[in-house]
PDB file of C-alpha atoms in Angstrom:
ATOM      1  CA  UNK J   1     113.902 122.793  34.088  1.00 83.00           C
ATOM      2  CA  UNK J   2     114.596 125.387  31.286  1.00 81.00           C
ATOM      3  CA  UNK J   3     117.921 125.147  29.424  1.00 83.00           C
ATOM      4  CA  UNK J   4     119.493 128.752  28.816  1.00 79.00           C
ATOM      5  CA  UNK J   5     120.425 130.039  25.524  1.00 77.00           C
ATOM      6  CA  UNK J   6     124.257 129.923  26.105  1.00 84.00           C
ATOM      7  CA  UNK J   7     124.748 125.840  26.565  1.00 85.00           C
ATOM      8  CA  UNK J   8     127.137 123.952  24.666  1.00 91.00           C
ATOM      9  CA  UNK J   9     126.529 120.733  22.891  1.00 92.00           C
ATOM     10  CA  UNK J  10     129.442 118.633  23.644  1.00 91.00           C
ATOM     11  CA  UNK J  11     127.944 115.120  22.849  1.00 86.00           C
ATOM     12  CA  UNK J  12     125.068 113.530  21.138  1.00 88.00           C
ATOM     13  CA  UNK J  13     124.001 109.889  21.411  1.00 83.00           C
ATOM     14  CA  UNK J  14     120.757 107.764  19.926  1.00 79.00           C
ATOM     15  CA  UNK J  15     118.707 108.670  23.075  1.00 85.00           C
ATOM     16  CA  UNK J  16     120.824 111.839  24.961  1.00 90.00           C
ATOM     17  CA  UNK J  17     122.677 114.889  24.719  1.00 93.00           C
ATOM     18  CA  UNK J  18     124.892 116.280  26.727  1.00 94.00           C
ATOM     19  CA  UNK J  19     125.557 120.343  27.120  1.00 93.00           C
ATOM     20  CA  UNK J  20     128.087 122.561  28.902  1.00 94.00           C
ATOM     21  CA  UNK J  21     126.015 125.165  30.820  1.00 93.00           C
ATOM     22  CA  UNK J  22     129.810 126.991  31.948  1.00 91.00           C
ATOM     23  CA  UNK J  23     129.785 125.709  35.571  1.00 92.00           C
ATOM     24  CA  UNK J  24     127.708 122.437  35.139  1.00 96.00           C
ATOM     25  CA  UNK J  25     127.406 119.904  32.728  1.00 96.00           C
ATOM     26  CA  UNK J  26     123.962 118.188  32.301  1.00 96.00           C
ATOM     27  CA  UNK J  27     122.957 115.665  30.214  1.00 95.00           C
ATOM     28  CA  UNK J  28     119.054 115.299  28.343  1.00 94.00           C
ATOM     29  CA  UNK J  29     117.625 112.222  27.538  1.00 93.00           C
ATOM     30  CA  UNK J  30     114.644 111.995  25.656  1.00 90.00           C
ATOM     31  CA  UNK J  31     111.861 110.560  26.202  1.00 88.00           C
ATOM     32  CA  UNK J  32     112.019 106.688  25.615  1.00 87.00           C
ATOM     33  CA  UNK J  33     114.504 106.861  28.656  1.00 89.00           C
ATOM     34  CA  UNK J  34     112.693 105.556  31.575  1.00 91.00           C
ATOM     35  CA  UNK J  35     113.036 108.300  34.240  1.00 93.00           C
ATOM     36  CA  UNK J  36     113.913 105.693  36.704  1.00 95.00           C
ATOM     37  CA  UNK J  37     117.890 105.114  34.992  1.00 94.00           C
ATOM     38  CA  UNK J  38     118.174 109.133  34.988  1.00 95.00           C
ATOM     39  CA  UNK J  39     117.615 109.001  38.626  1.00 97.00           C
ATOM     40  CA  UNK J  40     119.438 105.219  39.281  1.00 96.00           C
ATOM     41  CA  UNK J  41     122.611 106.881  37.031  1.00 96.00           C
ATOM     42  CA  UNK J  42     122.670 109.606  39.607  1.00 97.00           C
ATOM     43  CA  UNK J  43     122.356 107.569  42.444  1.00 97.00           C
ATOM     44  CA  UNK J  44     125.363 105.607  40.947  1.00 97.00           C
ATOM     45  CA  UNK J  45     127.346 108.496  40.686  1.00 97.00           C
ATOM     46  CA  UNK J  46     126.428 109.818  44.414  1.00 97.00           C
ATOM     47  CA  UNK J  47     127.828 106.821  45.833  1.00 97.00           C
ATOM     48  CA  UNK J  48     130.945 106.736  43.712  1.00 98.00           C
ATOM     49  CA  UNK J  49     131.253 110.067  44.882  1.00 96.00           C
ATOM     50  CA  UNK J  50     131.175 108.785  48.733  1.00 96.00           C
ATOM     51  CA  UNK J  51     133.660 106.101  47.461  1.00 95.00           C
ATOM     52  CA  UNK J  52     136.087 108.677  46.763  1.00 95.00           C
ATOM     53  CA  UNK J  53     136.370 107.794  43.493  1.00 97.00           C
ATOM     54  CA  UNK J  54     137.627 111.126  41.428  1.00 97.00           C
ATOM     55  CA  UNK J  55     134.199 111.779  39.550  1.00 98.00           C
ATOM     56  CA  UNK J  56     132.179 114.266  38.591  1.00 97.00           C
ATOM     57  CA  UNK J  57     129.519 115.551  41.344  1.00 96.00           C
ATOM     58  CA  UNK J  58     125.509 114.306  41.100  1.00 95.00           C
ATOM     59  CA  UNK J  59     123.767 117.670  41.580  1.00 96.00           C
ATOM     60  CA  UNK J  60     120.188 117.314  40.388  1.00 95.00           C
ATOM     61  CA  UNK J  61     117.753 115.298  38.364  1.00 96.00           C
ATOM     62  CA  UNK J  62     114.816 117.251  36.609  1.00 94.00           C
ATOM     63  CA  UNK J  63     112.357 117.273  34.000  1.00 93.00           C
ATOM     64  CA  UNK J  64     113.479 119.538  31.191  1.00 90.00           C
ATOM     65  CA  UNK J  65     110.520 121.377  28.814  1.00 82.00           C
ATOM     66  CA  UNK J  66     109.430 119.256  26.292  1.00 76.00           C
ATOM     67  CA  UNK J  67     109.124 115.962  28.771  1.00 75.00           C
ATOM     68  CA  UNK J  68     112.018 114.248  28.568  1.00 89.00           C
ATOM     69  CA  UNK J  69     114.723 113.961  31.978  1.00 95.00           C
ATOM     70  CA  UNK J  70     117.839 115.883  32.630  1.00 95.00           C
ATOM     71  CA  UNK J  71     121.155 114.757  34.842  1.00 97.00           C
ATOM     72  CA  UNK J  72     123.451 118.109  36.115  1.00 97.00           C
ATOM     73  CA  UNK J  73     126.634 117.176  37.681  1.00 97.00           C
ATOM     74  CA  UNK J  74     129.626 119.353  38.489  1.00 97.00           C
ATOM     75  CA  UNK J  75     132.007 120.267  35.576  1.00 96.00           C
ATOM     76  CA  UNK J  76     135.203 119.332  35.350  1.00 96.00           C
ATOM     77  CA  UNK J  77     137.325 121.782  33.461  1.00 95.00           C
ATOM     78  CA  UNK J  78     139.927 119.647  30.770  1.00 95.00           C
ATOM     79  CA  UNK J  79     139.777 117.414  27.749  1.00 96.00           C
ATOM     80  CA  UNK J  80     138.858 113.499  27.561  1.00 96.00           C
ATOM     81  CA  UNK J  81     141.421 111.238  27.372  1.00 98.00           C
ATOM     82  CA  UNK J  82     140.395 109.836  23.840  1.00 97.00           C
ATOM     83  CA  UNK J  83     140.679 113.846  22.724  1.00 96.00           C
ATOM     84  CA  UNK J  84     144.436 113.045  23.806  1.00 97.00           C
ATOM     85  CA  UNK J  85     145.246 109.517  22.098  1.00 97.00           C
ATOM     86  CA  UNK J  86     143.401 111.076  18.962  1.00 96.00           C
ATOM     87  CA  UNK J  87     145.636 114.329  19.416  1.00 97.00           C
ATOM     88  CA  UNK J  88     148.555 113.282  19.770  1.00 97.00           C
ATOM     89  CA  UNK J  89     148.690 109.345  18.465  1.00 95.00           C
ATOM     90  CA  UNK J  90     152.790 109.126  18.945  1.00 96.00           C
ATOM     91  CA  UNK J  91     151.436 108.828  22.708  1.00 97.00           C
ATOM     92  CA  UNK J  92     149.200 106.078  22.699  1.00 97.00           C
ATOM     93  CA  UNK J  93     150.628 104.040  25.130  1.00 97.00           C
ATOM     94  CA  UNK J  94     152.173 106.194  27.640  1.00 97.00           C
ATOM     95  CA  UNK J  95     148.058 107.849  27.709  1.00 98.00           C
ATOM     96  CA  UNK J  96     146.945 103.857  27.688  1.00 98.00           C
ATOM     97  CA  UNK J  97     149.351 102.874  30.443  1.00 98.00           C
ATOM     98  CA  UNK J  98     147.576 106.160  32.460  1.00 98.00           C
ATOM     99  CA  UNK J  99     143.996 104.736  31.533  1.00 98.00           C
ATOM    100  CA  UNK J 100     145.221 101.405  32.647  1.00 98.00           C
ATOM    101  CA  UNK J 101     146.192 102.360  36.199  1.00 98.00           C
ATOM    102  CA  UNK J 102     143.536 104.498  36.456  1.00 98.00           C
ATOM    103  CA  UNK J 103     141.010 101.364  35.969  1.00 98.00           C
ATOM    104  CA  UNK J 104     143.104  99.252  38.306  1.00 98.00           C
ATOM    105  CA  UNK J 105     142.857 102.196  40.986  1.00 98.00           C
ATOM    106  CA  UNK J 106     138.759 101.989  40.510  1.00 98.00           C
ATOM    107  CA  UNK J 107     138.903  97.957  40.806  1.00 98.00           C
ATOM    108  CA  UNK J 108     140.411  98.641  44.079  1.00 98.00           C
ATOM    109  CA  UNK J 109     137.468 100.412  45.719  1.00 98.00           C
ATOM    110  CA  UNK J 110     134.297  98.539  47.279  1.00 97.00           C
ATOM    111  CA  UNK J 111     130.860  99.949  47.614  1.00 97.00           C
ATOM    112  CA  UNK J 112     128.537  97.374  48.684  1.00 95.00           C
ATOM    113  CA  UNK J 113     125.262  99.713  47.602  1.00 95.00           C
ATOM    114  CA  UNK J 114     125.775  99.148  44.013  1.00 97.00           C
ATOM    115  CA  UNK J 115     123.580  96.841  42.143  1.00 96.00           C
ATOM    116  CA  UNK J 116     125.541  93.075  41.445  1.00 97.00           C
ATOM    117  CA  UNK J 117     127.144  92.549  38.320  1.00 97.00           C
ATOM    118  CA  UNK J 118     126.307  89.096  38.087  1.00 96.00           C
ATOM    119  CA  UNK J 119     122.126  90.222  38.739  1.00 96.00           C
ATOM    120  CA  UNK J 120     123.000  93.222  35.951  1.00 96.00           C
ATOM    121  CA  UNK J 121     124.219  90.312  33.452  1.00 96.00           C
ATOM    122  CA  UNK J 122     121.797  88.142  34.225  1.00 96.00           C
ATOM    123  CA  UNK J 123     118.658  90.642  33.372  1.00 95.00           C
ATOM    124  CA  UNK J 124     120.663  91.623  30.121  1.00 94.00           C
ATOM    125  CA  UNK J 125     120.970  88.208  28.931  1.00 95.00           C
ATOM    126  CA  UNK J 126     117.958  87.104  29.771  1.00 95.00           C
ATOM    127  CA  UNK J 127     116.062  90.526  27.861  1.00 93.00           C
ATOM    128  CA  UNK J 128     118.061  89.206  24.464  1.00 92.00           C
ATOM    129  CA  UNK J 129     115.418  88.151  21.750  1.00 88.00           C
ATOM    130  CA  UNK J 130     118.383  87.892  19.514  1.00 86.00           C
ATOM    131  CA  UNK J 131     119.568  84.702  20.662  1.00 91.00           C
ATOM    132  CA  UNK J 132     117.812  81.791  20.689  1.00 91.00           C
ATOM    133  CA  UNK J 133     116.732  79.879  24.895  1.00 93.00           C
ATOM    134  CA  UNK J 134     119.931  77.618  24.797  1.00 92.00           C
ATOM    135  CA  UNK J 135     122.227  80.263  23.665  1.00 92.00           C
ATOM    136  CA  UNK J 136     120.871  82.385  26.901  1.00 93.00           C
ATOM    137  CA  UNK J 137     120.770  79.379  28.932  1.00 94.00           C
ATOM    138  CA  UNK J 138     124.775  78.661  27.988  1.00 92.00           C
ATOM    139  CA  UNK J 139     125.462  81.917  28.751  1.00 94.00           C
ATOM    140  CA  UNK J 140     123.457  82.097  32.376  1.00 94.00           C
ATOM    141  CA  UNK J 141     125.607  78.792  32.771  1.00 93.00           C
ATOM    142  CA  UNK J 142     129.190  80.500  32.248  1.00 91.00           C
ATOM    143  CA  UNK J 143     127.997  83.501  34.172  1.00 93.00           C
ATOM    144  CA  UNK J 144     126.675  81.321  37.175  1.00 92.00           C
ATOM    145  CA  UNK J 145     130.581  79.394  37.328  1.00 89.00           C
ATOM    146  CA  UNK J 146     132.350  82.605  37.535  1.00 89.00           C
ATOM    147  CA  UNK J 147     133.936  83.452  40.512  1.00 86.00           C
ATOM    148  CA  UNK J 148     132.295  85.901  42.808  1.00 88.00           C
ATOM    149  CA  UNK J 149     134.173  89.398  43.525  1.00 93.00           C
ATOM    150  CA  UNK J 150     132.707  92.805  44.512  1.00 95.00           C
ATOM    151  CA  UNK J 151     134.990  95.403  43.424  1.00 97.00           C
ATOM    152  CA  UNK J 152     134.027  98.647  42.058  1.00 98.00           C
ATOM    153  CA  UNK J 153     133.374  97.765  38.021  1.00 98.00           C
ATOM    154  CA  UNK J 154     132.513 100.814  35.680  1.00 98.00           C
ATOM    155  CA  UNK J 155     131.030  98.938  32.990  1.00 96.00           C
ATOM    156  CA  UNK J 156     131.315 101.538  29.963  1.00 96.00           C
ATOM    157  CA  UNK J 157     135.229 102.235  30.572  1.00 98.00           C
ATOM    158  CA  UNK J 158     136.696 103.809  27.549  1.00 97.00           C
ATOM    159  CA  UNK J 159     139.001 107.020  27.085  1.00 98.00           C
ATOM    160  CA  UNK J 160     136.100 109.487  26.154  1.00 96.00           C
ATOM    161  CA  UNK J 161     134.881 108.613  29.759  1.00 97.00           C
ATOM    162  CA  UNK J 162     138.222 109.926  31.084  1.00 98.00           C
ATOM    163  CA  UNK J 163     138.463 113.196  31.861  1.00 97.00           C
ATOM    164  CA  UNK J 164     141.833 114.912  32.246  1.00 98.00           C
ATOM    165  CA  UNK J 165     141.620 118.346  34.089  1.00 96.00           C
ATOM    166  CA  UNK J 166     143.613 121.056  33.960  1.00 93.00           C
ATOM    167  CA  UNK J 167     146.191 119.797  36.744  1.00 94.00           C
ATOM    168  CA  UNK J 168     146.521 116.328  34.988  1.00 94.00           C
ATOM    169  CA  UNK J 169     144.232 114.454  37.556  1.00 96.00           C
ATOM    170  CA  UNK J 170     142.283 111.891  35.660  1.00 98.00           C
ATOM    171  CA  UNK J 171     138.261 112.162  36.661  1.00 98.00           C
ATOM    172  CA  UNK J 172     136.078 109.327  35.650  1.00 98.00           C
ATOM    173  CA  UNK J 173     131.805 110.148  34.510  1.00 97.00           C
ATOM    174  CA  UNK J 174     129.011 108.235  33.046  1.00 96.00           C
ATOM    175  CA  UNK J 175     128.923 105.776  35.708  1.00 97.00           C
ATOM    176  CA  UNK J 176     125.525 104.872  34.245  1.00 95.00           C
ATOM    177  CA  UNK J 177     126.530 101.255  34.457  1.00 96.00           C
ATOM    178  CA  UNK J 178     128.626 100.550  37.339  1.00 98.00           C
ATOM    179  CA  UNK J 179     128.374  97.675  39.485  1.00 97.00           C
ATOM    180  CA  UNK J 180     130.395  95.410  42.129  1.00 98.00           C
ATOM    181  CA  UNK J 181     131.814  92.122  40.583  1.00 97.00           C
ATOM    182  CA  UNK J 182     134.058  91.000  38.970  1.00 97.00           C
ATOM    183  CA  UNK J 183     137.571  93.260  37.447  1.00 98.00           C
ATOM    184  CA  UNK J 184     137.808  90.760  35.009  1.00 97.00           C
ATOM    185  CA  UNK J 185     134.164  91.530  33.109  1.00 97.00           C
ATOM    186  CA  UNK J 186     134.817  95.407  33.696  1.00 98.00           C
ATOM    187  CA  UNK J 187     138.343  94.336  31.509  1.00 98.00           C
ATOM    188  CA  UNK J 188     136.928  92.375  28.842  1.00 97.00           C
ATOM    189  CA  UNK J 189     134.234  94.699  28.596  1.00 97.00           C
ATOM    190  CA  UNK J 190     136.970  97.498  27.944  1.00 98.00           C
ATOM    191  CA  UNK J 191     138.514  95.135  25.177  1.00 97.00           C
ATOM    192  CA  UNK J 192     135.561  94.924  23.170  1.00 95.00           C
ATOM    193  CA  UNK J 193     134.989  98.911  23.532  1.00 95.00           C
ATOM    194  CA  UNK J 194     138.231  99.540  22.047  1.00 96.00           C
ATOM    195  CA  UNK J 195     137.681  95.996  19.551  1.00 94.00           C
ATOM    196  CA  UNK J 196     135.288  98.136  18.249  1.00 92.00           C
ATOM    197  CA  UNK J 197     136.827 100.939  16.991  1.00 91.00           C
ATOM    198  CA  UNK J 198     140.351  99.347  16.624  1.00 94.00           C
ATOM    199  CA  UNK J 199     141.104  95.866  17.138  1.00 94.00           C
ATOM    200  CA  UNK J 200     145.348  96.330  17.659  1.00 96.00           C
ATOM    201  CA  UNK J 201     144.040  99.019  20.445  1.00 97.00           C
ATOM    202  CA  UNK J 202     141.792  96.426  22.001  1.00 97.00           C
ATOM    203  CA  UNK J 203     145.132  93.799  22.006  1.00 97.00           C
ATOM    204  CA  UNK J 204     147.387  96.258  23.712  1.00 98.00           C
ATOM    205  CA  UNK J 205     144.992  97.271  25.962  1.00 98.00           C
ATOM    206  CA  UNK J 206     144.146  93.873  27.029  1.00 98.00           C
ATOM    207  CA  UNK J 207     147.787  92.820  27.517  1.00 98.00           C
ATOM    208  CA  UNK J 208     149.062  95.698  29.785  1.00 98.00           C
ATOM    209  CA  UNK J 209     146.150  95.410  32.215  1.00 98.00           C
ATOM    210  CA  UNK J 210     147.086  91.771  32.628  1.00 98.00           C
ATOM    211  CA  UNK J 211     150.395  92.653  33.237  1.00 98.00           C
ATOM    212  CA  UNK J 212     149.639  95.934  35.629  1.00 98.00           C
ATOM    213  CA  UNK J 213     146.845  93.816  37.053  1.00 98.00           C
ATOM    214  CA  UNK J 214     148.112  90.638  37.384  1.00 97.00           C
ATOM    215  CA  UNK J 215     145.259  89.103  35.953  1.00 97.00           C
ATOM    216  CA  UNK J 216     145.480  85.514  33.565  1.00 97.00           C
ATOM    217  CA  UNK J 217     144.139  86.758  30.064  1.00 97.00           C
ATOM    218  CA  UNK J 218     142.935  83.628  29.971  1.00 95.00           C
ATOM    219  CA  UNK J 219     140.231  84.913  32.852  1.00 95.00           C
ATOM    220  CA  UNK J 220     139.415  88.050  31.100  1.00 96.00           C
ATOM    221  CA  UNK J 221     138.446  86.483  27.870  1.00 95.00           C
ATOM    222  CA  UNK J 222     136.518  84.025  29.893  1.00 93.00           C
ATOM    223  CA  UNK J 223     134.256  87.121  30.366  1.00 95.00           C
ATOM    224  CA  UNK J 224     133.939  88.041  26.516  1.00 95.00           C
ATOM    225  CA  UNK J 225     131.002  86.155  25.079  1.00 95.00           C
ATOM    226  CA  UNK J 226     128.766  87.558  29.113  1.00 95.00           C
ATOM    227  CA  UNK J 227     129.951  90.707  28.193  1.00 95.00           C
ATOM    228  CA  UNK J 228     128.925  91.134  24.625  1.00 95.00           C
ATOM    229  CA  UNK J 229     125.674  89.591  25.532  1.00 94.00           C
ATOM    230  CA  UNK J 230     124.958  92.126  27.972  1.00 92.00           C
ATOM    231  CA  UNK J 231     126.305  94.888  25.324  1.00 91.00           C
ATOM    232  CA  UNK J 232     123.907  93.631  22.606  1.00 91.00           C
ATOM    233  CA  UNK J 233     121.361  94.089  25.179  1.00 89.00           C
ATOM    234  CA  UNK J 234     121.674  97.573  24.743  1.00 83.00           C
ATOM    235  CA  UNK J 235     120.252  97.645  20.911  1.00 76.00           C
ATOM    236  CA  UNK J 236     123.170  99.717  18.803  1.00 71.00           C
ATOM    237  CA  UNK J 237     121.903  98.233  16.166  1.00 65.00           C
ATOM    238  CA  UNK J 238     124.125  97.978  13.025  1.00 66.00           C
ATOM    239  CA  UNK J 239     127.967  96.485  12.221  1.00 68.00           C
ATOM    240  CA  UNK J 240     128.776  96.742  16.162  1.00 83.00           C
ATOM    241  CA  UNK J 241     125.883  94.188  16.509  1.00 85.00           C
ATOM    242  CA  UNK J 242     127.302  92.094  13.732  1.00 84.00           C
ATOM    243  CA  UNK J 243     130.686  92.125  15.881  1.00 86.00           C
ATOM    244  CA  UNK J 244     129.190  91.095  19.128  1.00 89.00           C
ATOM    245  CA  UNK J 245     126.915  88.645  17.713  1.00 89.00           C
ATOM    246  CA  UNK J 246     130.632  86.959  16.319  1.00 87.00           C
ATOM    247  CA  UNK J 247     131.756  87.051  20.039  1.00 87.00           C
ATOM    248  CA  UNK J 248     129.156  85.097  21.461  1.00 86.00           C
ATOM    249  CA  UNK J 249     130.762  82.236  21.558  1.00 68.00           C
ATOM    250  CA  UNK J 250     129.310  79.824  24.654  1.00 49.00           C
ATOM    251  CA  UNK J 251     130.352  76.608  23.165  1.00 46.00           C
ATOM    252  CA  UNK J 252     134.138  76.732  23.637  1.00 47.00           C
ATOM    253  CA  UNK J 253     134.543  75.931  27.183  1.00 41.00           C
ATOM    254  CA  UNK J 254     132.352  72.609  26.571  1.00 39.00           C
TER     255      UNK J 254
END
């Protein structure tokens, strides 16, 4: 695959970036990404697709020049939602009460092809050199008592991976790490998103999707210490590892 001259960077991350090619968006990894997530991400995003989840559309996997992998999906015309908040911040919560319901609307949805949340945790945990056997053990404990569910979880749900189009529908990408499980992990893992960029975000966040949810708090944060275990996993590095490290708290339900 050969990238014309007229893309668009619109992102950059440690180990991606993502263009606009005009009718397609298509995201590059380089080449420490195993090829097997470019093509597992897009066979996420197929069956969220079949879900009838509002998402983006999988359209091709390829090797670009130079060796790494490339994801194309469909394009959806419009802003992010965090492009929004930042925009206009006397709006917060009338856009957070939208990105709310618009997670409680995905939690709703079943697709029993997805990989487990509870196996996904479980591998994370268990790949942290960080922290120490018992630490992981405690953890695989806590993560073994909760309660199974198998709901549609997105697992990286923030506002820059909400897309608003031009008629005001709300379209959801990077479904990279979605799983079925639990609503409550796909919530607390939310939290600590927005904990770390802005903790009084984080707080209202976390209390209107217990009220528009109906969920106990007390459940979500049940869920915080799994669910900054599995985010160390991924290797930030720097002050966000710092934070999570401070969440990983196993010892208080003892």
């Amino acid at each position: 695959m050969q990238l014309p001259d007229t893309k668009v960077e619109i992102a950059q991350r440690s180990n991606k970036v993502v263009y606009d090619l005009g009718d397609t968006i298509v995201k590059v990894f380089n080449e420490t990404k195993p090829v097997s997530d470019v093509f597992n991400e897009a066979l996420n995003l197929a069956r969220i697709n079949e879900c009838g989840i509002r998402s983006p559309k999988a359209l091709e996997v390829a090797q670009v020049e130079g060796g790494g992998w490339a994801l194309v999906t469909s394009k959806i015309p419009g802003v992010t939602l965090a492009e929004k908040m930042a925009a206009e911040p006397g709006r917060f919560y009338e856009y957070l009460e939208q990105f709310v319901d618009l997670q409680i609307e995905i939690h709703s949805y079943r697709c029993p092809l997805l990989q487990r949340q509870v196996d996904k945790y479980d591998r994370m945990i268990n790949s942290l050199d960080q922290l120490n056997a018992s630490t992981r053990y405690d953890l695989l404990q806590r993560l073994d008592g909760m309660k199974t569910r198998r709901r549609v979880c997105h697992g990286d749900f923030n506002p820059s991976n909400v897309i608003v189009a031009e008629d005001g529908q709300l379209y959801v990408c990077d479904w990279a790490h979605a799983t079925q499980g639990a609503p409550a992990a796909d919530a607390a893992m939310t939290y600590l998103l927005f904990a770390l960029e802005d903790k009084q975000q984080a707080e209202a966040y976390l209390e209107m999707y217990c009220n528009r949810a109906d969920e106990p708090v007390q459940i979500v944060r049940s869920y915080m210490s799994i669910v900054a275990a599995s985010e160390l996993a991924r290797k930030r590095g720097g002050a966000n590892d710092e934070f999570l490290m401070s969440c990983i708290d196993v010892f208080d339900y003892q």
